[in-house]
XYZ file of C-alpha atoms in Angstrom:
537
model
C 119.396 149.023 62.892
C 117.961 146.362 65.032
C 118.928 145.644 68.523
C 121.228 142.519 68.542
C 119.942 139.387 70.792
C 123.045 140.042 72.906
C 122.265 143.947 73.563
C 118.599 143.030 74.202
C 119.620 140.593 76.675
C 122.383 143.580 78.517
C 119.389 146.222 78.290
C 116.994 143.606 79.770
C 119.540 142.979 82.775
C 119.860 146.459 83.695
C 116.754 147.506 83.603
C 115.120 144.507 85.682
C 118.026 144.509 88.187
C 117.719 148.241 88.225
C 114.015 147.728 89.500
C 114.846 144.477 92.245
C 113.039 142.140 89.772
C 116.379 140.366 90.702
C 115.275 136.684 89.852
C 114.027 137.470 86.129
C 117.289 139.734 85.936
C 119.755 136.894 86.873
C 117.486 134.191 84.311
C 118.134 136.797 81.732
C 122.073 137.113 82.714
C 122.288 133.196 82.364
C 120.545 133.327 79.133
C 123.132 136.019 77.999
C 125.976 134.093 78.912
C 125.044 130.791 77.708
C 124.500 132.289 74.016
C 126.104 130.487 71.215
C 127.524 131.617 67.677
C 124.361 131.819 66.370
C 122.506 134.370 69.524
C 121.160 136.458 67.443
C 119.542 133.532 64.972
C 115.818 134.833 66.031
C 114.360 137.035 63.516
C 113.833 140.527 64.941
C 109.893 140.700 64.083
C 109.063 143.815 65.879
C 111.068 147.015 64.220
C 113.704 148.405 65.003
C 113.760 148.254 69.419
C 112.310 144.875 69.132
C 109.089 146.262 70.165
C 110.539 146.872 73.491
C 108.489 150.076 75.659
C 112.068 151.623 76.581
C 112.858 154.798 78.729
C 115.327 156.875 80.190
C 117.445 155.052 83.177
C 118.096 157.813 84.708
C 117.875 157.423 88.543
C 117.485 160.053 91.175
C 119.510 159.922 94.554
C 116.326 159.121 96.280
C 115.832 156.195 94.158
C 118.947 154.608 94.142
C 118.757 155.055 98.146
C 114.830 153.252 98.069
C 116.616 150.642 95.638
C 119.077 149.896 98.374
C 116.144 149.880 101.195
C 114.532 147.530 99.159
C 117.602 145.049 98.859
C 118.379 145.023 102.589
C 114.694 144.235 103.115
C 113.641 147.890 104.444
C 110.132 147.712 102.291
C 108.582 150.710 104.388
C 111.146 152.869 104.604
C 111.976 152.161 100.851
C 108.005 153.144 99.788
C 108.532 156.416 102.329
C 111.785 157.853 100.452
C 109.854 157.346 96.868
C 106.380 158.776 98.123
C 105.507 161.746 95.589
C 107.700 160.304 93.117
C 106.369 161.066 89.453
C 108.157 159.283 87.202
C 107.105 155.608 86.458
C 110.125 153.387 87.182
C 109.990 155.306 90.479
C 106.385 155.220 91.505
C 106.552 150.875 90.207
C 109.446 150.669 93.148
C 107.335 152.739 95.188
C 104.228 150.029 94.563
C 106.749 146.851 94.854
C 108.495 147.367 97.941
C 104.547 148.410 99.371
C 103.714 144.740 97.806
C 106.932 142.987 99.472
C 106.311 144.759 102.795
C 102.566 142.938 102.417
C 104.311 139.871 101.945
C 106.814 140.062 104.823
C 103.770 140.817 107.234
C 101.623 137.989 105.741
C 104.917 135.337 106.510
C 105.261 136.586 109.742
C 101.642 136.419 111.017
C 101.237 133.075 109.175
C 104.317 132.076 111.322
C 102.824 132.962 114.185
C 99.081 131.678 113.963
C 99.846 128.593 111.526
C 96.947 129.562 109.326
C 97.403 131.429 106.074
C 96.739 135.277 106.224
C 96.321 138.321 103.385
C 98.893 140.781 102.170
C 96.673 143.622 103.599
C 98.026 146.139 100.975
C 96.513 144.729 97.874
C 93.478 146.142 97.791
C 94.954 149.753 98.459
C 97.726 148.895 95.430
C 94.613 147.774 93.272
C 93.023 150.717 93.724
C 96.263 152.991 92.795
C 97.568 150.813 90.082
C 94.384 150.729 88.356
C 93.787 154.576 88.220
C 97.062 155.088 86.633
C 96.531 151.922 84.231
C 93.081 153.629 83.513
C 94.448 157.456 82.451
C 97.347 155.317 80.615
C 100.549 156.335 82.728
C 101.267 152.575 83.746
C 104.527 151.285 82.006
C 105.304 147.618 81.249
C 106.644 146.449 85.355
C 103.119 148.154 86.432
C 101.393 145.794 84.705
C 103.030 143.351 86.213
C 102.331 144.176 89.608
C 99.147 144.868 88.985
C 98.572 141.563 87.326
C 100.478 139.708 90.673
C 97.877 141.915 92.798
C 94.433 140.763 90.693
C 96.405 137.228 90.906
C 96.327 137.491 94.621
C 92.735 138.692 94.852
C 91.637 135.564 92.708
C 90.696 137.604 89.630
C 92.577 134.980 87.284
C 90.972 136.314 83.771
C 91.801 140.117 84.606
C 95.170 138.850 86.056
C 96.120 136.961 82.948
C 95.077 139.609 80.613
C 96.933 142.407 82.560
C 100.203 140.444 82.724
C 99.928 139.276 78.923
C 100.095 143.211 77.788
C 103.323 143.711 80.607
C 104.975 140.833 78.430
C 103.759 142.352 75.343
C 105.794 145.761 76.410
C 108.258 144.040 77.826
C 109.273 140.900 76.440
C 112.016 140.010 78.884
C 110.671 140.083 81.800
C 111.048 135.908 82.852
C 108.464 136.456 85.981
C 105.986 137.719 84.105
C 105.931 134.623 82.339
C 105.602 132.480 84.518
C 102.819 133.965 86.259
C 100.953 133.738 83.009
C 101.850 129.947 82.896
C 100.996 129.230 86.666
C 96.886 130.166 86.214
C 96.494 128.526 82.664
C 94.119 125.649 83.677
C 94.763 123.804 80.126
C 97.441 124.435 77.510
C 95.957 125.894 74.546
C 93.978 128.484 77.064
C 96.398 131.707 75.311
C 95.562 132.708 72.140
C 98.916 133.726 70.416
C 97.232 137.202 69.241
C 97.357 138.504 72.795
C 101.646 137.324 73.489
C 103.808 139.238 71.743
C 105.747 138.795 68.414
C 109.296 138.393 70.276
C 111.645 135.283 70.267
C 110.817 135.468 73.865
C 107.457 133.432 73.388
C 109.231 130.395 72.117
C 110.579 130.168 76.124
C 107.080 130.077 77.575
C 105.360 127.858 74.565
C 108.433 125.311 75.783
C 107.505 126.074 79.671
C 104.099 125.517 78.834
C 104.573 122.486 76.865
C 106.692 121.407 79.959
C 103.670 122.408 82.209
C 101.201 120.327 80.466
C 103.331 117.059 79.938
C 103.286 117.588 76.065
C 106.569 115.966 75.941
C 107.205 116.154 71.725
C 106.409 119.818 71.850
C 108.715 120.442 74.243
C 111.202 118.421 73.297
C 110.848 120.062 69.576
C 111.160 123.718 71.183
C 113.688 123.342 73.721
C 115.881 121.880 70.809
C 115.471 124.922 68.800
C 116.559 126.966 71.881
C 119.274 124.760 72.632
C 121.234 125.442 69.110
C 120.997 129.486 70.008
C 121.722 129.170 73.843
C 123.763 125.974 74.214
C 125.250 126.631 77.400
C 121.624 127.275 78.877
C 121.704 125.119 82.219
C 117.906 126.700 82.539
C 117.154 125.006 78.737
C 119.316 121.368 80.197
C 116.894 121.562 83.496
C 113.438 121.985 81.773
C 114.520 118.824 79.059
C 115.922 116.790 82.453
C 112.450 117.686 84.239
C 110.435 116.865 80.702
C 112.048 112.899 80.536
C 111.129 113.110 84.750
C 107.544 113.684 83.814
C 107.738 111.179 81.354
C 109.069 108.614 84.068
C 112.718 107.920 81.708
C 114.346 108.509 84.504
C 117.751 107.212 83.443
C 117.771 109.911 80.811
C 116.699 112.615 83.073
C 119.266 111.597 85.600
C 121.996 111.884 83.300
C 120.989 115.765 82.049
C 121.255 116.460 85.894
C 124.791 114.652 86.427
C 125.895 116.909 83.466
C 124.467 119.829 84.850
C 126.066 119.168 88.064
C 129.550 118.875 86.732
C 129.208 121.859 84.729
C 127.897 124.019 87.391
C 128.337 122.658 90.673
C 127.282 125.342 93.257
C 123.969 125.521 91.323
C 121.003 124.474 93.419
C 117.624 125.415 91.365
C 116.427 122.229 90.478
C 118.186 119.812 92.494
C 115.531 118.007 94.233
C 113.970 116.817 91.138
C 117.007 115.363 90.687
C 116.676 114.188 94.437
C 113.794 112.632 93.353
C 114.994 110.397 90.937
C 117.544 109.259 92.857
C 114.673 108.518 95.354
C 112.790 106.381 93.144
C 115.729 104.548 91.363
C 116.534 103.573 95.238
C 120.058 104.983 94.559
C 120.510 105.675 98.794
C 124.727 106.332 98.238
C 124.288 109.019 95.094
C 121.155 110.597 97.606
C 123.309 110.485 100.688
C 126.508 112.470 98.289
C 124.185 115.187 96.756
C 122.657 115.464 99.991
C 126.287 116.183 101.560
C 127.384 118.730 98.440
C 124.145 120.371 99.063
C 124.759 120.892 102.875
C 128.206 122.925 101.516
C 126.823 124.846 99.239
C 123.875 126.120 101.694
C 122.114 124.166 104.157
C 119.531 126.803 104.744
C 117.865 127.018 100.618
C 114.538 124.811 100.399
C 116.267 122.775 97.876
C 119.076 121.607 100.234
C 116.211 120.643 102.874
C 113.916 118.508 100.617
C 116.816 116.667 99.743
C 117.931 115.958 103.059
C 114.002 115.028 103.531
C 114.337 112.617 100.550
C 117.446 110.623 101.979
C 115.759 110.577 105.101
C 113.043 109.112 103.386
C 114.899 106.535 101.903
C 116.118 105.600 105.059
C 112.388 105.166 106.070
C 113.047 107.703 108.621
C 109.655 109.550 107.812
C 109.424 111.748 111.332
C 113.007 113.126 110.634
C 111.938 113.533 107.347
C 109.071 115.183 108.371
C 110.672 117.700 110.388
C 113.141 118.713 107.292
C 110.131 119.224 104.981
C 108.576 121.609 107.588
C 112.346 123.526 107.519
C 111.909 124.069 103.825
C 108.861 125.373 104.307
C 109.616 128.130 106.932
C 111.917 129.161 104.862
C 109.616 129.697 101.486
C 105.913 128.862 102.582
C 104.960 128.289 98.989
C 107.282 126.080 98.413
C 105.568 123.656 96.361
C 107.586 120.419 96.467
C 107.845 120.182 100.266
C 104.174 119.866 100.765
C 103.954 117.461 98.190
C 106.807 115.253 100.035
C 105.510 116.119 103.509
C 102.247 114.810 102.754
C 103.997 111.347 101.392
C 105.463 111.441 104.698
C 102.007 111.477 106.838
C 100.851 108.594 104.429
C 103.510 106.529 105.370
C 103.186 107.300 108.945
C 99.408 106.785 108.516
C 98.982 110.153 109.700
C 96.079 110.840 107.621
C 94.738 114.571 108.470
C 98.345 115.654 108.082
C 98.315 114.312 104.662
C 95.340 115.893 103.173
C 96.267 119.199 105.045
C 99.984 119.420 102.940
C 98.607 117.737 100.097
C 95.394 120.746 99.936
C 98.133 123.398 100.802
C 100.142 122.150 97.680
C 96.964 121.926 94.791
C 96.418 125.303 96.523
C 99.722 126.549 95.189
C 99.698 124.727 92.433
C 96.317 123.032 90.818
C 98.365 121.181 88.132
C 99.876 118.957 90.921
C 99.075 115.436 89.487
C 101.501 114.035 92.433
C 99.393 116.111 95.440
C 95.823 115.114 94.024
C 96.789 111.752 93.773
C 98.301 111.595 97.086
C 94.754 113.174 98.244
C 93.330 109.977 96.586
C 95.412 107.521 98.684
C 94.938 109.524 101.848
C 91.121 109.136 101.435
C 91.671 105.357 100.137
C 92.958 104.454 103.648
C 90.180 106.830 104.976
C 87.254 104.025 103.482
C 85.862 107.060 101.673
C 85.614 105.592 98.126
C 83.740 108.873 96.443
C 86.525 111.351 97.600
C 88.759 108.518 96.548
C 87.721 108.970 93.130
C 86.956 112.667 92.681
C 91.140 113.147 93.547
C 91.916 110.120 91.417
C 89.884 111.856 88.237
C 91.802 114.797 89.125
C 94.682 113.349 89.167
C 94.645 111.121 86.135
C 93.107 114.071 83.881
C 96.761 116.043 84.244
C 98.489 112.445 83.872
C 96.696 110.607 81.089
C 99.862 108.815 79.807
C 100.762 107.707 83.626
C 99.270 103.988 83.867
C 99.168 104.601 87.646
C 96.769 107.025 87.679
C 94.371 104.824 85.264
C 94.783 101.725 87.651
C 94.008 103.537 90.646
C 91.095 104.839 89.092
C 89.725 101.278 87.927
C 90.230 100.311 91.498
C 88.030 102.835 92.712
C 85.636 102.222 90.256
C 85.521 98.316 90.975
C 85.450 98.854 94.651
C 81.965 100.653 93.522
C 80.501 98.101 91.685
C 80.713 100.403 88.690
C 82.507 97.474 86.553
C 82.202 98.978 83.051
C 84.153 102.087 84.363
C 86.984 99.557 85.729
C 87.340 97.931 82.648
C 87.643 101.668 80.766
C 90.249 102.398 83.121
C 91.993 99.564 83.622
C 92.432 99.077 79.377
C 93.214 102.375 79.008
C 96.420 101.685 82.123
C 97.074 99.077 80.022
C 97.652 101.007 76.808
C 100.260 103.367 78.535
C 103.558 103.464 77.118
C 105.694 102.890 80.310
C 102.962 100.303 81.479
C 103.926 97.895 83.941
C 102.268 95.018 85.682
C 104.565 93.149 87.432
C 102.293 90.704 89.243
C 99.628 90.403 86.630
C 96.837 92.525 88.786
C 95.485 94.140 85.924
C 94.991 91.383 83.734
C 93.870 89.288 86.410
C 91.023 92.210 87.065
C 90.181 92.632 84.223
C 89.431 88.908 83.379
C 87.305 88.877 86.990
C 85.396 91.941 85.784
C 84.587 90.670 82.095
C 83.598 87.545 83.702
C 81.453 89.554 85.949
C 79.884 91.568 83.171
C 78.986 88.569 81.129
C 81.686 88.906 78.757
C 83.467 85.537 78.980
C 85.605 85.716 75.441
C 86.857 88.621 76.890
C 87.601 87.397 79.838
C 89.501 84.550 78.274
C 91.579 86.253 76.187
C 92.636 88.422 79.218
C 93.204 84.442 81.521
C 95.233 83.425 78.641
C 97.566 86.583 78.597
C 97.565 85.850 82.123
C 98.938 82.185 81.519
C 101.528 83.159 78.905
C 103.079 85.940 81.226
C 103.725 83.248 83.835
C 105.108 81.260 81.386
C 107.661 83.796 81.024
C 108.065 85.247 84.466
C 109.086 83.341 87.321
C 106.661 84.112 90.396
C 103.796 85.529 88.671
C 101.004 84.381 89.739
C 97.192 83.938 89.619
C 97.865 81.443 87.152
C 95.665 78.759 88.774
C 92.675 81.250 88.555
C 93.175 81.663 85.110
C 93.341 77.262 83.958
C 90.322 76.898 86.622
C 88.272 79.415 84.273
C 89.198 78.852 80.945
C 88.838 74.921 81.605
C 85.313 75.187 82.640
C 85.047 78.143 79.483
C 86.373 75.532 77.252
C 84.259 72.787 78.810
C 81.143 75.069 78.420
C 82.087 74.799 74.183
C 82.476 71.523 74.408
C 86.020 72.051 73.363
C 87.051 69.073 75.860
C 90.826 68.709 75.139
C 91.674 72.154 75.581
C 89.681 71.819 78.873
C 91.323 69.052 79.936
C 94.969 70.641 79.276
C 94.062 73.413 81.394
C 92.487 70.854 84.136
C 95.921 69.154 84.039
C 97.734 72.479 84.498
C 95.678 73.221 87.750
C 96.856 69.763 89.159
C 100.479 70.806 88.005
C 100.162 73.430 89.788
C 99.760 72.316 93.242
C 97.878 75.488 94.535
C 97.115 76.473 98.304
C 93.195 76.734 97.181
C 91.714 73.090 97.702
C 88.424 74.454 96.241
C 90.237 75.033 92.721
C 91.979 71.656 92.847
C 88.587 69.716 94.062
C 86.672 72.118 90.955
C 89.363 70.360 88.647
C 88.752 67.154 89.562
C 84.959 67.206 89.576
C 85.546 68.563 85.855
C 88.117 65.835 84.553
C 85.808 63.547 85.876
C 82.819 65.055 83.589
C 85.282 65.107 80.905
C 85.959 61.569 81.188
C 82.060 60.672 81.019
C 82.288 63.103 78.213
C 84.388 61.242 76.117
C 83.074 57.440 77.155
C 79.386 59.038 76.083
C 81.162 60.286 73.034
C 82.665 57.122 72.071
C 79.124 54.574 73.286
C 77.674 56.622 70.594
C-alpha cells in the first residue's frame, strides 16, 4: 500500500524537525495543513514508500541532548556530545551543527571587520563528507550538506549535482530545493532525468518558473497545486510575487491583502508587499503594515525593510538608510535590504555606497534584475557610459519583457553614438506589454535617431505617432519637433499641402524655440513661391 500524501507529509515533518532542518520542516507542516479534499490527487510514481530513503528514528540520549544544543545555539558543544557517533542521522547533526558553528563565527568576525569572511570549517567538512559519500554511507541530509559546503566553496556543478541526488532520496526536503534553484544561471539548466519522479518536483518547476519570470508556466503550475493545497499561503505568495514581477501590481496587492487577513501574524513575504505599496505611492496602507509589523516583531528583516520603505516614501533616505543596515545585522544575506539600501545611496547621490550594496546583493543573488540595474544608474551618474551598459545588458537579459530595462539600454547606446543599437532597443521597449511612454521620449528618439541614420520614412512615421499622441494627451509634448520635420519631409516630396498644414501647426503652436518658428516661416514662404511658380506655368 502506498504512503498517503498526508502521511508523507507527517513522516517528512518528523524527520526534518528531528534533524533542526527546522525551516523546510515548518514549509512542509504548512503544506500539510493547507491540504484539500483531494491531498492525495498526485499519482504515487515511485512504489510503494514513494521512493523515499527511510530509516529507523530511533534517537539516543546523546542525540536528543546535541539536538537540544543545537536549538539553543550551542553548535560546539552539540558536535562534542555526537563525536564517535556511527549512525548516519547522528554523524549529519554532528556535521550541521560543525557547519552552523562556521557560520556563527563568520557573522561575528564579519561584524566586527565589515568585510566578508569564510566559514573556516568547510574545507575540513568537505573532506569528511566526501569520504563517507565515496565508500557509500552518506544518507539523503548528507548530501545536502555536502552540496551547501561545495556551494560555499564555489564548486556550483558538483554542488548542484550532489544536492539533486539528496532530493532524489529525499523528496521533501524544501531547502534542498531551493539551493538547487538559487545556482541555476538559466531555467531549462536541469534536465528532469537527474530530479526525482515525486509530486514534489511540480513545487520547484513552479519556483523555478517564478525564478525566471516565466509567468504562464507558473501561473499553469501553481494552479494545479492550488486545487490539492488550497489553503497554501506559500502557493498565494509565489502567484502574488509572479503578477509583482510582471508589474500588475493591483492584482498582486490584492493576493497579499487576502493573505494578510487570513493569516495575520505571518511575516515571510511582507515586504514585497511593502513594495507595492511603495510604488503605487499608497504612504497610509505603508505607514499601517508598517505599524502591524512593529507588533508582530520589530526585530525580523521583514519588519525593518518595511519600516525602510515608508521611510522612503517619506523621502527620508538617511533614516531609511539606517533601517536597511538593521535588517541586515540581523541576516547579512538578506537579499532585499541591499537592493533597497543601494536605492537609498542613489537618491542621496552617494554613489560608492550604491555600487557597494548593489555588488553585495548580485553577490547573493546573480538573478537580481533590480541590483544590476541599479549598478547601471549608479555608473550613469558616474559619466562611465561602458559600465553603464555592461549592468544595463545584465539587467535587461533577466527582464526582457520590462520596457525599462530596453529604454535604458537604448539610452546608453545613443549616448555612444551606436544609433542602430538604440533603435533595437528602443523598438523592442516599445513592444513590451506594460509599455509606457508618458511624455513621448521614445518616440521622439527614435524619430531623432532614424533621422540621424538616414532613414527619414521611418522617422516620419515615428513624428506622426508623435503628433497623434498629443492630440490625445494633454501636455505631451515635442510636438513642434515633430510638424518642423515632417513639413520640411513633406516639402522635400513636393507634397506642399501637407507641408503647409504642418507649417501652420508650428505657428499654432506658439513654441519657446524661435529657431523652429523662423524655420516655418522661411518654408511657407518657399511654399508660397512654390505654388505662384506652379500656377505661372
Amino acid at each position: 500500500m502506498s504512503m498517503s500524501r498526508r502521511n508523507e507529509l507527517r513522516w517528512a515533518v518528523s524527520a526534518l524537525s528531528s534533524r533542526c532542518l527546522t525551516n523546510s520542516a515548518r514549509w512542509c507542516a504548512e503544506l500539510l495543513v493547507s491540504c484539500g479534499e483531494d491531498g492525495d490527487a498526485f499519482p504515487d510514481a515511485n512504489g510503494e514508500n514513494g521512493g523515499l530513503e527511510v530509516e529507523g528514528e530511533q534517537e539516543s540520549d546523546q542525540y536528543r541532548l546535541a539536538r537540544l544544543y543545537v536549538e539553543s545555539r550551542e553548535y560546539r558543544r552539540a558536535a562534542r556530545y555526537l563525536s564517535g557517533r556511527r549512525l548516519p542521522k547522528e554523524r549529519f547533526l554532528r556535521w550541521y551543527a560543525i557547519y552552523l558553528a562556521g557560520e556563527k563565527q563568520k557573522e561575528e568576525a564579519t561584524l566586527q571587520n565589515e568585510s566578508s569572511q569564510v566559514n573556516a570549517e568547510l574545507p575540513m567538512l568537505r573532506k569528511e563528507l566526501t569520504s563517507c559519500r565515496d565508500a557509500g554511507e552518506l544518507d539523503a541530509f548528507g548530501h545536502y550538506l555536502l552540496g551547501i559546503v561545495l556551494k560555499a566553496l564555489n564548486l556550483k556543478k558538483a554542488a548542484i549535482d550532489t544536492l539533486c541526488e539528496s532530493v532524489s532520496r529525499f523528496p521533501f526536503h524544501w531547502g534542498a530545493w531551493t539551493e538547487i534553484v538559487a545556482m541555476m544561471e538559466k531555467s531549462g539548466e536541469i534536465d528532469d532525468t537527474r530530479l526525482p519522479d515525486h509530486w514534489m518536483k511540480e513545487f520547484f518547476l513552479a519556483h523555478v518558473a517564478v525564478e525566471f519570470q516565466q509567468r504562464n508556466e507558473s501561473e499553469q503550475r501553481y494552479s494545479k497545486l492550488e486545487h490539492v493545497f488550497p489553503k497554501s499561503a506559500y502557493i498565494r505568495y509565489q502567484q502574488a510575487l509572479a503578477l509583482y514581477n510582471a508589474r500588475e501590481f493591483d492584482e498582486s496587492q490584492a493576493i497579499f491583502e487576502q493573505i494578510v487577513e487570513d493569516d495575520p501574524y505571518r511575516l515571510e513575504g511582507i515586504d514585497t508587499f511593502s513594495d507595492i505599496l511603495y510604488v503605487k505611492e499608497l504612504r497610509a496602507e505603508l505607514s499601517s503594515l508598517a505599524h502591524n509589523c512593529v507588533k508582530i516583531d520589530k526585530y525580523r528583516p521583514e519588519t525593518c525593510c518595511v519600516i525602510g520603505n515608508y521611510l522612503s516614501l517619506r523621502n527620508e533616505h538617511e533614516k531609511a538608510v539606517n533601517y536597511f543596515m538593521r535588517a541586515l545585522k540581523l541576516n547579512r544575506s538578506y537579499l532585499s535590504a541591499w537592493t533597497l539600501m543601494g536605492h537609498e545611496y542613489v537618491e542621496m547621490k552617494n554613489t560608492s555606497a550604491a555600487v557597494e550594496a548593489y555588488r553585495n546583493a548580485v553577490d547573493i543573488n546573480p538573478r537580481d534584475y533590480r541590483a544590476w540595474y541599479g549598478l547601471g544608474q549608479t555608473y550613469e551618474l558616474l559619466s562611465m557610459p561602458l559600465y553603464t551598459l555592461y549592468y544595463f545588458r545584465k539587467a535587461a537579459a533577466l527582464r526582457p519583457s520590462d520596457s525599462r530595462m530596453w529604454f535604458a539600454l537604448g539610452n546608453c547606446y545613443q549616448e555612444l553614438r551606436r544609433d542602430d543599437r538604440a533603435i533595437a532597443c528602443y523598438e523592442r521597449a516599445s513592444s513590451c506589454e506594460h509599455f509606457l511612454d508618458p511624455a513621448g521620449y521614445v518616440l521622439l528618439r527614435l524619430a531623432v535617431l532614424y533621422e540621424r541614420v538616414g532613414k527619414p520614412e521611418l522617422a516620419a512615421e515615428r513624428y506622426k505617432e508623435l503628433i497623434s499622441r498629443s492630440e490625445q494627451e494633454a501636455g505631451l509634448g515635442q510636438s513642434s519637433e515633430a510638424h518642423i520635420f515632417l513639413a520640411e519631409y513633406y516639402f522635400s516630396r513636393e507634397d506642399y499641402d501637407q507641408a503647409l498644414s504642418h507649417c501652420e501647426a508650428i505657428l499654432d503652436l506658439q513654441p519657446s524655440d524661435e529657431q523652429r518658428v523662423f524655420r516655418a516661416n522661411v518654408l511657407l514662404n518657399k511654399i508660397v513661391a512654390k505654388r505662384s511658380q506652379q500656377a505661372g506655368e
